[in-house]
Amino acid sequence: MGKKKPRPTPIPPEPLGSLFDAHTHLWSCGARTRDEVRAIMDRAVATGVGTVCNVGDGIEETRQAVAATQWDERVVAAVAVHPTKSQQLTEEVRAELTELAGHKRVVAIGECGLDWYWLDKDETTADKDTQIEALHWHIDLAKKLDKPLMIHNREADEDLMRELKSAGEPGTVILHCFSSPIEVAREALDRGYVLSFAGNSTFPANEHLRQACAEAPAEQILIETDAPFMTPVPFRGARNEPQYIGHTARELAKARGMDAEDFASQTTINARRIYGL
């Protein structure tokens, strides 16, 4: 049996003047104390990252995401229960999420949405009806609090777009880690949604994601790491964190025919506007 190919060791990019990581998971990156959060943010700042939106995928990580906003002024948060865990959205959890969502440093409701990929791969994944009901609950919370809705979508394009429309979207919908076909991108942009691009947009096979970024109006684009996942080329497969977002920014700037500094600045302006900062 052959040896596994060693994972590459990521190298931080040259600094860009202004970067905003619109979606990251500091808890999953191993930053679980005040000192660890500050250390990961110090590394990010060294490459130009001024702020990150820290996201939880379950209630425990969501609590920690909000706590991190108190430990470091460079961190804001989004709160939700991930669609694959929608069965955990009990009345008690809904009440807690509603309270957390009202926190002044919570800037979005997410990541919520639909995930059909795991339905037949993990028996603990919530079924379709449970996921759809949870999505509607999160939509209502976003509308009630007038905060952006941050969407996770995996292999559920048609159903997701239908449910968002039928439920009546909040003022801003962010399609996080956008990974869908170009036709979905075009429909989403026509609806006024924001496309948030992660490191997978740098993978050679994903020319359609670079095309989506190239076609999107400048004000409807965010960039993110989705760390510790989606490490950009040339470090795909390594553990990701916010300091590496500049690699993604440069690749997407190239796709748009823009200077990397200008692209980074535009996406930071977008994030601060969308998140109300």
PDB file of C-alpha atoms in Angstrom:
ATOM      1  CA  MET A   1       0.000   0.000   0.000  1.00  0.00           C
ATOM      2  CA  GLY A   2       1.483   3.340  -1.063  1.00  0.00           C
ATOM      3  CA  LYS A   3       2.222   6.124   1.332  1.00  0.00           C
ATOM      4  CA  LYS A   4      -0.211   8.999   1.548  1.00  0.00           C
ATOM      5  CA  LYS A   5       0.903  12.121  -0.242  1.00  0.00           C
ATOM      6  CA  PRO A   6       2.152  14.583   2.396  1.00  0.00           C
ATOM      7  CA  ARG A   7       0.063  17.682   2.894  1.00  0.00           C
ATOM      8  CA  PRO A   8       1.706  20.895   1.722  1.00  0.00           C
ATOM      9  CA  THR A   9       2.883  23.410   4.298  1.00  0.00           C
ATOM     10  CA  PRO A  10       1.027  26.672   3.629  1.00  0.00           C
ATOM     11  CA  ILE A  11       3.013  29.861   3.237  1.00  0.00           C
ATOM     12  CA  PRO A  12       1.300  33.135   4.153  1.00  0.00           C
ATOM     13  CA  PRO A  13       0.751  35.410   1.156  1.00  0.00           C
ATOM     14  CA  GLU A  14       2.364  38.792   0.768  1.00  0.00           C
ATOM     15  CA  PRO A  15       0.206  41.297   2.678  1.00  0.00           C
ATOM     16  CA  LEU A  16      -2.662  43.095   0.988  1.00  0.00           C
ATOM     17  CA  GLY A  17      -3.772  46.395   2.418  1.00  0.00           C
ATOM     18  CA  SER A  18      -7.356  45.523   3.359  1.00  0.00           C
ATOM     19  CA  LEU A  19      -8.912  42.061   3.722  1.00  0.00           C
ATOM     20  CA  PHE A  20     -12.058  40.805   5.477  1.00  0.00           C
ATOM     21  CA  ASP A  21     -12.580  37.064   5.982  1.00  0.00           C
ATOM     22  CA  ALA A  22     -16.360  36.881   5.626  1.00  0.00           C
ATOM     23  CA  HIS A  23     -16.728  33.328   6.997  1.00  0.00           C
ATOM     24  CA  THR A  24     -14.356  31.328   9.165  1.00  0.00           C
ATOM     25  CA  HIS A  25     -14.505  28.826  12.032  1.00  0.00           C
ATOM     26  CA  LEU A  26     -11.943  29.824  14.655  1.00  0.00           C
ATOM     27  CA  TRP A  27     -13.106  27.096  17.057  1.00  0.00           C
ATOM     28  CA  SER A  28     -12.519  24.405  14.432  1.00  0.00           C
ATOM     29  CA  CYS A  29      -9.147  25.993  13.653  1.00  0.00           C
ATOM     30  CA  GLY A  30      -8.161  25.187  17.242  1.00  0.00           C
ATOM     31  CA  ALA A  31      -8.578  28.705  18.629  1.00  0.00           C
ATOM     32  CA  ARG A  32     -10.585  27.932  21.780  1.00  0.00           C
ATOM     33  CA  THR A  33      -9.192  30.367  24.327  1.00  0.00           C
ATOM     34  CA  ARG A  34      -8.668  34.127  24.390  1.00  0.00           C
ATOM     35  CA  ASP A  35      -4.934  33.727  23.764  1.00  0.00           C
ATOM     36  CA  GLU A  36      -5.468  31.291  20.891  1.00  0.00           C
ATOM     37  CA  VAL A  37      -8.005  33.578  19.216  1.00  0.00           C
ATOM     38  CA  ARG A  38      -5.680  36.553  19.538  1.00  0.00           C
ATOM     39  CA  ALA A  39      -2.760  34.539  18.173  1.00  0.00           C
ATOM     40  CA  ILE A  40      -4.663  33.427  15.062  1.00  0.00           C
ATOM     41  CA  MET A  41      -5.850  36.989  14.499  1.00  0.00           C
ATOM     42  CA  ASP A  42      -2.333  38.369  14.915  1.00  0.00           C
ATOM     43  CA  ARG A  43      -1.184  36.016  12.157  1.00  0.00           C
ATOM     44  CA  ALA A  44      -4.094  37.162   9.990  1.00  0.00           C
ATOM     45  CA  VAL A  45      -3.381  40.845  10.548  1.00  0.00           C
ATOM     46  CA  ALA A  46       0.202  40.307   9.382  1.00  0.00           C
ATOM     47  CA  THR A  47      -1.203  39.479   5.903  1.00  0.00           C
ATOM     48  CA  GLY A  48      -3.701  42.367   5.828  1.00  0.00           C
ATOM     49  CA  VAL A  49      -6.801  40.789   7.405  1.00  0.00           C
ATOM     50  CA  GLY A  50      -8.492  43.366   9.615  1.00  0.00           C
ATOM     51  CA  THR A  51     -11.666  41.500  10.582  1.00  0.00           C
ATOM     52  CA  VAL A  52     -13.163  38.012  10.427  1.00  0.00           C
ATOM     53  CA  CYS A  53     -16.723  36.768  10.752  1.00  0.00           C
ATOM     54  CA  ASN A  54     -16.539  33.767  13.074  1.00  0.00           C
ATOM     55  CA  VAL A  55     -19.192  31.098  12.515  1.00  0.00           C
ATOM     56  CA  GLY A  56     -20.443  28.143  14.511  1.00  0.00           C
ATOM     57  CA  ASP A  57     -22.033  25.056  12.953  1.00  0.00           C
ATOM     58  CA  GLY A  58     -23.787  23.870  16.090  1.00  0.00           C
ATOM     59  CA  ILE A  59     -24.933  25.465  19.315  1.00  0.00           C
ATOM     60  CA  GLU A  60     -21.689  24.778  21.217  1.00  0.00           C
ATOM     61  CA  GLU A  61     -19.458  26.252  18.524  1.00  0.00           C
ATOM     62  CA  THR A  62     -21.914  29.116  18.075  1.00  0.00           C
ATOM     63  CA  ARG A  63     -21.599  30.019  21.756  1.00  0.00           C
ATOM     64  CA  GLN A  64     -17.835  30.045  21.343  1.00  0.00           C
ATOM     65  CA  ALA A  65     -18.080  32.149  18.192  1.00  0.00           C
ATOM     66  CA  VAL A  66     -19.912  34.842  20.142  1.00  0.00           C
ATOM     67  CA  ALA A  67     -17.502  34.549  23.078  1.00  0.00           C
ATOM     68  CA  ALA A  68     -14.577  35.164  20.712  1.00  0.00           C
ATOM     69  CA  THR A  69     -16.043  38.553  19.811  1.00  0.00           C
ATOM     70  CA  GLN A  70     -15.476  39.540  23.446  1.00  0.00           C
ATOM     71  CA  TRP A  71     -11.891  38.286  23.396  1.00  0.00           C
ATOM     72  CA  ASP A  72     -10.764  40.121  20.274  1.00  0.00           C
ATOM     73  CA  GLU A  73     -12.136  43.307  18.729  1.00  0.00           C
ATOM     74  CA  ARG A  74     -11.177  42.025  15.264  1.00  0.00           C
ATOM     75  CA  VAL A  75     -13.806  39.269  15.448  1.00  0.00           C
ATOM     76  CA  VAL A  76     -17.531  39.445  14.715  1.00  0.00           C
ATOM     77  CA  ALA A  77     -19.867  36.449  14.629  1.00  0.00           C
ATOM     78  CA  ALA A  78     -22.741  34.685  12.889  1.00  0.00           C
ATOM     79  CA  VAL A  79     -25.101  32.327  14.723  1.00  0.00           C
ATOM     80  CA  ALA A  80     -27.181  29.336  13.573  1.00  0.00           C
ATOM     81  CA  VAL A  81     -27.411  25.570  13.573  1.00  0.00           C
ATOM     82  CA  HIS A  82     -25.890  23.903  10.507  1.00  0.00           C
ATOM     83  CA  PRO A  83     -28.490  22.212   8.262  1.00  0.00           C
ATOM     84  CA  THR A  84     -27.046  18.728   8.806  1.00  0.00           C
ATOM     85  CA  LYS A  85     -27.701  19.226  12.533  1.00  0.00           C
ATOM     86  CA  SER A  86     -31.184  20.699  12.140  1.00  0.00           C
ATOM     87  CA  GLN A  87     -32.704  18.075  14.439  1.00  0.00           C
ATOM     88  CA  GLN A  88     -30.832  19.836  17.274  1.00  0.00           C
ATOM     89  CA  LEU A  89     -32.972  22.958  16.803  1.00  0.00           C
ATOM     90  CA  THR A  90     -35.142  22.351  19.875  1.00  0.00           C
ATOM     91  CA  GLU A  91     -37.255  25.067  21.472  1.00  0.00           C
ATOM     92  CA  GLU A  92     -34.487  25.631  24.024  1.00  0.00           C
ATOM     93  CA  VAL A  93     -31.866  25.998  21.289  1.00  0.00           C
ATOM     94  CA  ARG A  94     -34.118  28.350  19.307  1.00  0.00           C
ATOM     95  CA  ALA A  95     -34.514  30.532  22.380  1.00  0.00           C
ATOM     96  CA  GLU A  96     -30.761  30.590  22.961  1.00  0.00           C
ATOM     97  CA  LEU A  97     -29.995  31.360  19.317  1.00  0.00           C
ATOM     98  CA  THR A  98     -32.524  34.182  19.353  1.00  0.00           C
ATOM     99  CA  GLU A  99     -30.808  35.660  22.396  1.00  0.00           C
ATOM    100  CA  LEU A 100     -27.322  35.225  20.896  1.00  0.00           C
ATOM    101  CA  ALA A 101     -28.480  36.717  17.585  1.00  0.00           C
ATOM    102  CA  GLY A 102     -29.354  39.958  19.346  1.00  0.00           C
ATOM    103  CA  HIS A 103     -25.769  40.459  20.519  1.00  0.00           C
ATOM    104  CA  LYS A 104     -24.239  43.674  19.152  1.00  0.00           C
ATOM    105  CA  ARG A 105     -21.248  41.790  17.680  1.00  0.00           C
ATOM    106  CA  VAL A 106     -23.401  39.204  15.897  1.00  0.00           C
ATOM    107  CA  VAL A 107     -23.677  40.428  12.319  1.00  0.00           C
ATOM    108  CA  ALA A 108     -25.474  37.579  10.506  1.00  0.00           C
ATOM    109  CA  ILE A 109     -27.700  34.532  10.893  1.00  0.00           C
ATOM    110  CA  GLY A 110     -25.826  31.512   9.600  1.00  0.00           C
ATOM    111  CA  GLU A 111     -24.666  29.181   8.505  1.00  0.00           C
ATOM    112  CA  CYS A 112     -28.050  27.677   7.805  1.00  0.00           C
ATOM    113  CA  GLY A 113     -29.466  26.228   4.622  1.00  0.00           C
ATOM    114  CA  LEU A 114     -29.802  22.827   2.942  1.00  0.00           C
ATOM    115  CA  ASP A 115     -27.307  19.984   2.588  1.00  0.00           C
ATOM    116  CA  TRP A 116     -28.364  16.969   0.519  1.00  0.00           C
ATOM    117  CA  TYR A 117     -24.806  15.661   0.120  1.00  0.00           C
ATOM    118  CA  TRP A 118     -24.678  13.965   3.517  1.00  0.00           C
ATOM    119  CA  LEU A 119     -28.179  12.474   3.500  1.00  0.00           C
ATOM    120  CA  ASP A 120     -27.100   9.011   2.360  1.00  0.00           C
ATOM    121  CA  LYS A 121     -23.584   9.190   3.762  1.00  0.00           C
ATOM    122  CA  ASP A 122     -24.154   9.948   7.452  1.00  0.00           C
ATOM    123  CA  GLU A 123     -27.153   8.553   9.326  1.00  0.00           C
ATOM    124  CA  THR A 124     -26.991  11.417  11.842  1.00  0.00           C
ATOM    125  CA  THR A 125     -27.767  13.995   9.131  1.00  0.00           C
ATOM    126  CA  ALA A 126     -31.156  15.670   9.496  1.00  0.00           C
ATOM    127  CA  ASP A 127     -33.721  14.645   6.889  1.00  0.00           C
ATOM    128  CA  LYS A 128     -34.967  16.981   4.164  1.00  0.00           C
ATOM    129  CA  ASP A 129     -38.159  18.086   5.888  1.00  0.00           C
ATOM    130  CA  THR A 130     -36.299  18.884   9.111  1.00  0.00           C
ATOM    131  CA  GLN A 131     -33.684  20.880   7.228  1.00  0.00           C
ATOM    132  CA  ILE A 132     -36.307  22.845   5.309  1.00  0.00           C
ATOM    133  CA  GLU A 133     -38.250  23.685   8.470  1.00  0.00           C
ATOM    134  CA  ALA A 134     -35.038  24.837  10.163  1.00  0.00           C
ATOM    135  CA  LEU A 135     -34.136  26.978   7.160  1.00  0.00           C
ATOM    136  CA  HIS A 136     -37.500  28.747   7.366  1.00  0.00           C
ATOM    137  CA  TRP A 137     -36.969  29.379  11.074  1.00  0.00           C
ATOM    138  CA  HIS A 138     -33.573  30.960  10.428  1.00  0.00           C
ATOM    139  CA  ILE A 139     -35.039  33.071   7.597  1.00  0.00           C
ATOM    140  CA  ASP A 140     -37.697  34.387   9.966  1.00  0.00           C
ATOM    141  CA  LEU A 141     -35.048  35.198  12.591  1.00  0.00           C
ATOM    142  CA  ALA A 142     -32.938  37.097  10.045  1.00  0.00           C
ATOM    143  CA  LYS A 143     -35.971  39.112   8.948  1.00  0.00           C
ATOM    144  CA  LYS A 144     -37.035  39.805  12.526  1.00  0.00           C
ATOM    145  CA  LEU A 145     -33.594  41.163  13.440  1.00  0.00           C
ATOM    146  CA  ASP A 146     -32.848  42.702  10.023  1.00  0.00           C
ATOM    147  CA  LYS A 147     -29.559  40.813   9.739  1.00  0.00           C
ATOM    148  CA  PRO A 148     -28.060  39.082   6.700  1.00  0.00           C
ATOM    149  CA  LEU A 149     -28.851  35.423   6.114  1.00  0.00           C
ATOM    150  CA  MET A 150     -25.731  33.298   5.571  1.00  0.00           C
ATOM    151  CA  ILE A 151     -26.556  30.195   3.520  1.00  0.00           C
ATOM    152  CA  HIS A 152     -24.850  26.810   3.361  1.00  0.00           C
ATOM    153  CA  ASN A 153     -25.798  24.870   0.239  1.00  0.00           C
ATOM    154  CA  ARG A 154     -24.490  21.481  -0.802  1.00  0.00           C
ATOM    155  CA  GLU A 155     -26.109  19.701  -3.743  1.00  0.00           C
ATOM    156  CA  ALA A 156     -29.477  21.341  -3.045  1.00  0.00           C
ATOM    157  CA  ASP A 157     -29.540  24.157  -5.604  1.00  0.00           C
ATOM    158  CA  GLU A 158     -33.074  23.777  -6.931  1.00  0.00           C
ATOM    159  CA  ASP A 159     -34.696  23.171  -3.550  1.00  0.00           C
ATOM    160  CA  LEU A 160     -32.743  25.946  -1.862  1.00  0.00           C
ATOM    161  CA  MET A 161     -33.607  28.583  -4.446  1.00  0.00           C
ATOM    162  CA  ARG A 162     -37.264  27.542  -4.278  1.00  0.00           C
ATOM    163  CA  GLU A 163     -37.416  27.668  -0.489  1.00  0.00           C
ATOM    164  CA  LEU A 164     -35.671  31.037  -0.265  1.00  0.00           C
ATOM    165  CA  LYS A 165     -38.155  32.501  -2.699  1.00  0.00           C
ATOM    166  CA  SER A 166     -41.217  30.927  -1.119  1.00  0.00           C
ATOM    167  CA  ALA A 167     -40.228  32.018   2.389  1.00  0.00           C
ATOM    168  CA  GLY A 168     -39.544  35.588   1.351  1.00  0.00           C
ATOM    169  CA  GLU A 169     -35.873  36.457   1.679  1.00  0.00           C
ATOM    170  CA  PRO A 170     -34.519  38.910   4.227  1.00  0.00           C
ATOM    171  CA  GLY A 171     -32.832  42.076   2.965  1.00  0.00           C
ATOM    172  CA  THR A 172     -29.501  40.341   2.333  1.00  0.00           C
ATOM    173  CA  VAL A 173     -28.793  36.715   1.420  1.00  0.00           C
ATOM    174  CA  ILE A 174     -25.177  35.494   1.366  1.00  0.00           C
ATOM    175  CA  LEU A 175     -24.417  32.247  -0.441  1.00  0.00           C
ATOM    176  CA  HIS A 176     -21.382  31.212   1.566  1.00  0.00           C
ATOM    177  CA  CYS A 177     -18.574  29.161  -0.019  1.00  0.00           C
ATOM    178  CA  PHE A 178     -20.363  29.480  -3.342  1.00  0.00           C
ATOM    179  CA  SER A 179     -19.902  26.203  -5.238  1.00  0.00           C
ATOM    180  CA  SER A 180     -22.878  25.942  -7.582  1.00  0.00           C
ATOM    181  CA  PRO A 181     -23.068  26.011 -11.401  1.00  0.00           C
ATOM    182  CA  ILE A 182     -22.867  29.318 -13.258  1.00  0.00           C
ATOM    183  CA  GLU A 183     -26.619  29.247 -13.971  1.00  0.00           C
ATOM    184  CA  VAL A 184     -27.330  29.282 -10.231  1.00  0.00           C
ATOM    185  CA  ALA A 185     -24.870  32.138  -9.777  1.00  0.00           C
ATOM    186  CA  ARG A 186     -26.661  34.188 -12.403  1.00  0.00           C
ATOM    187  CA  GLU A 187     -30.083  33.577 -10.872  1.00  0.00           C
ATOM    188  CA  ALA A 188     -28.764  34.405  -7.399  1.00  0.00           C
ATOM    189  CA  LEU A 189     -27.159  37.623  -8.609  1.00  0.00           C
ATOM    190  CA  ASP A 190     -30.380  38.612 -10.396  1.00  0.00           C
ATOM    191  CA  ARG A 191     -32.180  38.184  -7.070  1.00  0.00           C
ATOM    192  CA  GLY A 192     -29.630  40.471  -5.408  1.00  0.00           C
ATOM    193  CA  TYR A 193     -27.875  37.752  -3.411  1.00  0.00           C
ATOM    194  CA  VAL A 194     -24.228  38.060  -2.419  1.00  0.00           C
ATOM    195  CA  LEU A 195     -21.769  35.370  -3.538  1.00  0.00           C
ATOM    196  CA  SER A 196     -19.023  34.590  -1.025  1.00  0.00           C
ATOM    197  CA  PHE A 197     -16.028  32.820  -2.579  1.00  0.00           C
ATOM    198  CA  ALA A 198     -13.668  30.520  -0.677  1.00  0.00           C
ATOM    199  CA  GLY A 199     -10.445  28.702  -1.528  1.00  0.00           C
ATOM    200  CA  ASN A 200     -12.252  26.178  -3.735  1.00  0.00           C
ATOM    201  CA  SER A 201     -12.603  28.981  -6.283  1.00  0.00           C
ATOM    202  CA  THR A 202      -8.846  28.635  -6.879  1.00  0.00           C
ATOM    203  CA  PHE A 203      -8.964  24.911  -7.693  1.00  0.00           C
ATOM    204  CA  PRO A 204      -8.134  24.222 -11.367  1.00  0.00           C
ATOM    205  CA  ALA A 205     -11.383  22.344 -12.037  1.00  0.00           C
ATOM    206  CA  ASN A 206     -13.562  25.191 -10.752  1.00  0.00           C
ATOM    207  CA  GLU A 207     -13.336  27.628 -13.642  1.00  0.00           C
ATOM    208  CA  HIS A 208     -17.104  28.148 -13.299  1.00  0.00           C
ATOM    209  CA  LEU A 209     -16.553  29.739  -9.881  1.00  0.00           C
ATOM    210  CA  ARG A 210     -13.987  32.150 -11.267  1.00  0.00           C
ATOM    211  CA  GLN A 211     -16.427  32.914 -14.070  1.00  0.00           C
ATOM    212  CA  ALA A 212     -19.170  33.612 -11.517  1.00  0.00           C
ATOM    213  CA  CYS A 213     -16.850  36.000  -9.707  1.00  0.00           C
ATOM    214  CA  ALA A 214     -15.924  37.690 -12.969  1.00  0.00           C
ATOM    215  CA  GLU A 215     -19.584  38.214 -13.898  1.00  0.00           C
ATOM    216  CA  ALA A 216     -20.805  39.368 -10.470  1.00  0.00           C
ATOM    217  CA  PRO A 217     -21.416  43.063  -9.813  1.00  0.00           C
ATOM    218  CA  ALA A 218     -18.608  44.371  -7.614  1.00  0.00           C
ATOM    219  CA  GLU A 219     -20.916  45.052  -4.666  1.00  0.00           C
ATOM    220  CA  GLN A 220     -22.257  41.451  -4.611  1.00  0.00           C
ATOM    221  CA  ILE A 221     -18.947  39.708  -3.835  1.00  0.00           C
ATOM    222  CA  LEU A 222     -17.367  38.585  -0.566  1.00  0.00           C
ATOM    223  CA  ILE A 223     -14.307  36.421   0.057  1.00  0.00           C
ATOM    224  CA  GLU A 224     -13.825  33.947   2.865  1.00  0.00           C
ATOM    225  CA  THR A 225     -11.627  31.103   4.052  1.00  0.00           C
ATOM    226  CA  ASP A 226     -14.239  28.735   5.523  1.00  0.00           C
ATOM    227  CA  ALA A 227     -11.220  27.711   7.610  1.00  0.00           C
ATOM    228  CA  PRO A 228     -10.030  25.182   8.577  1.00  0.00           C
ATOM    229  CA  PHE A 229     -11.358  23.888   5.237  1.00  0.00           C
ATOM    230  CA  MET A 230     -10.935  24.948   1.600  1.00  0.00           C
ATOM    231  CA  THR A 231      -7.277  25.954   1.701  1.00  0.00           C
ATOM    232  CA  PRO A 232      -6.506  27.694  -1.597  1.00  0.00           C
ATOM    233  CA  VAL A 233      -4.111  26.539  -4.278  1.00  0.00           C
ATOM    234  CA  PRO A 234      -1.198  25.835  -4.086  1.00  0.00           C
ATOM    235  CA  PHE A 235      -1.797  24.535  -0.537  1.00  0.00           C
ATOM    236  CA  ARG A 236      -4.991  22.538  -1.095  1.00  0.00           C
ATOM    237  CA  GLY A 237      -5.339  19.794   1.519  1.00  0.00           C
ATOM    238  CA  ALA A 238      -3.505  21.670   4.267  1.00  0.00           C
ATOM    239  CA  ARG A 239      -5.197  23.129   7.307  1.00  0.00           C
ATOM    240  CA  ASN A 240      -6.599  26.557   6.536  1.00  0.00           C
ATOM    241  CA  GLU A 241      -6.869  29.713   8.616  1.00  0.00           C
ATOM    242  CA  PRO A 242      -7.646  33.400   7.961  1.00  0.00           C
ATOM    243  CA  GLN A 243      -4.047  34.401   7.225  1.00  0.00           C
ATOM    244  CA  TYR A 244      -4.208  32.541   3.881  1.00  0.00           C
ATOM    245  CA  ILE A 245      -7.134  34.423   2.354  1.00  0.00           C
ATOM    246  CA  GLY A 246      -4.823  36.622   0.303  1.00  0.00           C
ATOM    247  CA  HIS A 247      -4.102  33.677  -2.003  1.00  0.00           C
ATOM    248  CA  THR A 248      -7.801  33.487  -2.859  1.00  0.00           C
ATOM    249  CA  ALA A 249      -8.074  37.252  -3.239  1.00  0.00           C
ATOM    250  CA  ARG A 250      -5.258  37.347  -5.776  1.00  0.00           C
ATOM    251  CA  GLU A 251      -6.713  34.511  -7.871  1.00  0.00           C
ATOM    252  CA  LEU A 252     -10.167  36.081  -7.978  1.00  0.00           C
ATOM    253  CA  ALA A 253      -8.742  39.521  -8.737  1.00  0.00           C
ATOM    254  CA  LYS A 254      -7.026  37.939 -11.723  1.00  0.00           C
ATOM    255  CA  ALA A 255     -10.352  36.415 -12.831  1.00  0.00           C
ATOM    256  CA  ARG A 256     -11.928  39.868 -12.757  1.00  0.00           C
ATOM    257  CA  GLY A 257      -8.968  41.559 -14.419  1.00  0.00           C
ATOM    258  CA  MET A 258      -8.426  43.713 -11.343  1.00  0.00           C
ATOM    259  CA  ASP A 259      -5.502  44.795  -9.251  1.00  0.00           C
ATOM    260  CA  ALA A 260      -5.378  42.585  -6.137  1.00  0.00           C
ATOM    261  CA  GLU A 261      -5.253  45.581  -3.776  1.00  0.00           C
ATOM    262  CA  ASP A 262      -8.345  47.067  -5.401  1.00  0.00           C
ATOM    263  CA  PHE A 263     -10.201  43.756  -5.249  1.00  0.00           C
ATOM    264  CA  ALA A 264      -9.294  43.251  -1.585  1.00  0.00           C
ATOM    265  CA  SER A 265     -10.431  46.778  -0.760  1.00  0.00           C
ATOM    266  CA  GLN A 266     -13.745  46.345  -2.606  1.00  0.00           C
ATOM    267  CA  THR A 267     -14.600  43.096  -0.853  1.00  0.00           C
ATOM    268  CA  THR A 268     -13.729  44.618   2.518  1.00  0.00           C
ATOM    269  CA  ILE A 269     -15.998  47.580   1.804  1.00  0.00           C
ATOM    270  CA  ASN A 270     -18.716  45.091   0.849  1.00  0.00           C
ATOM    271  CA  ALA A 271     -18.304  43.054   4.026  1.00  0.00           C
ATOM    272  CA  ARG A 272     -18.416  46.079   6.285  1.00  0.00           C
ATOM    273  CA  ARG A 273     -21.556  47.346   4.532  1.00  0.00           C
ATOM    274  CA  ILE A 274     -23.300  43.952   4.498  1.00  0.00           C
ATOM    275  CA  TYR A 275     -22.441  43.230   8.142  1.00  0.00           C
ATOM    276  CA  GLY A 276     -23.357  46.742   9.278  1.00  0.00           C
ATOM    277  CA  LEU A 277     -19.923  47.665  10.621  1.00  0.00           C
TER     278      LEU A 277
END
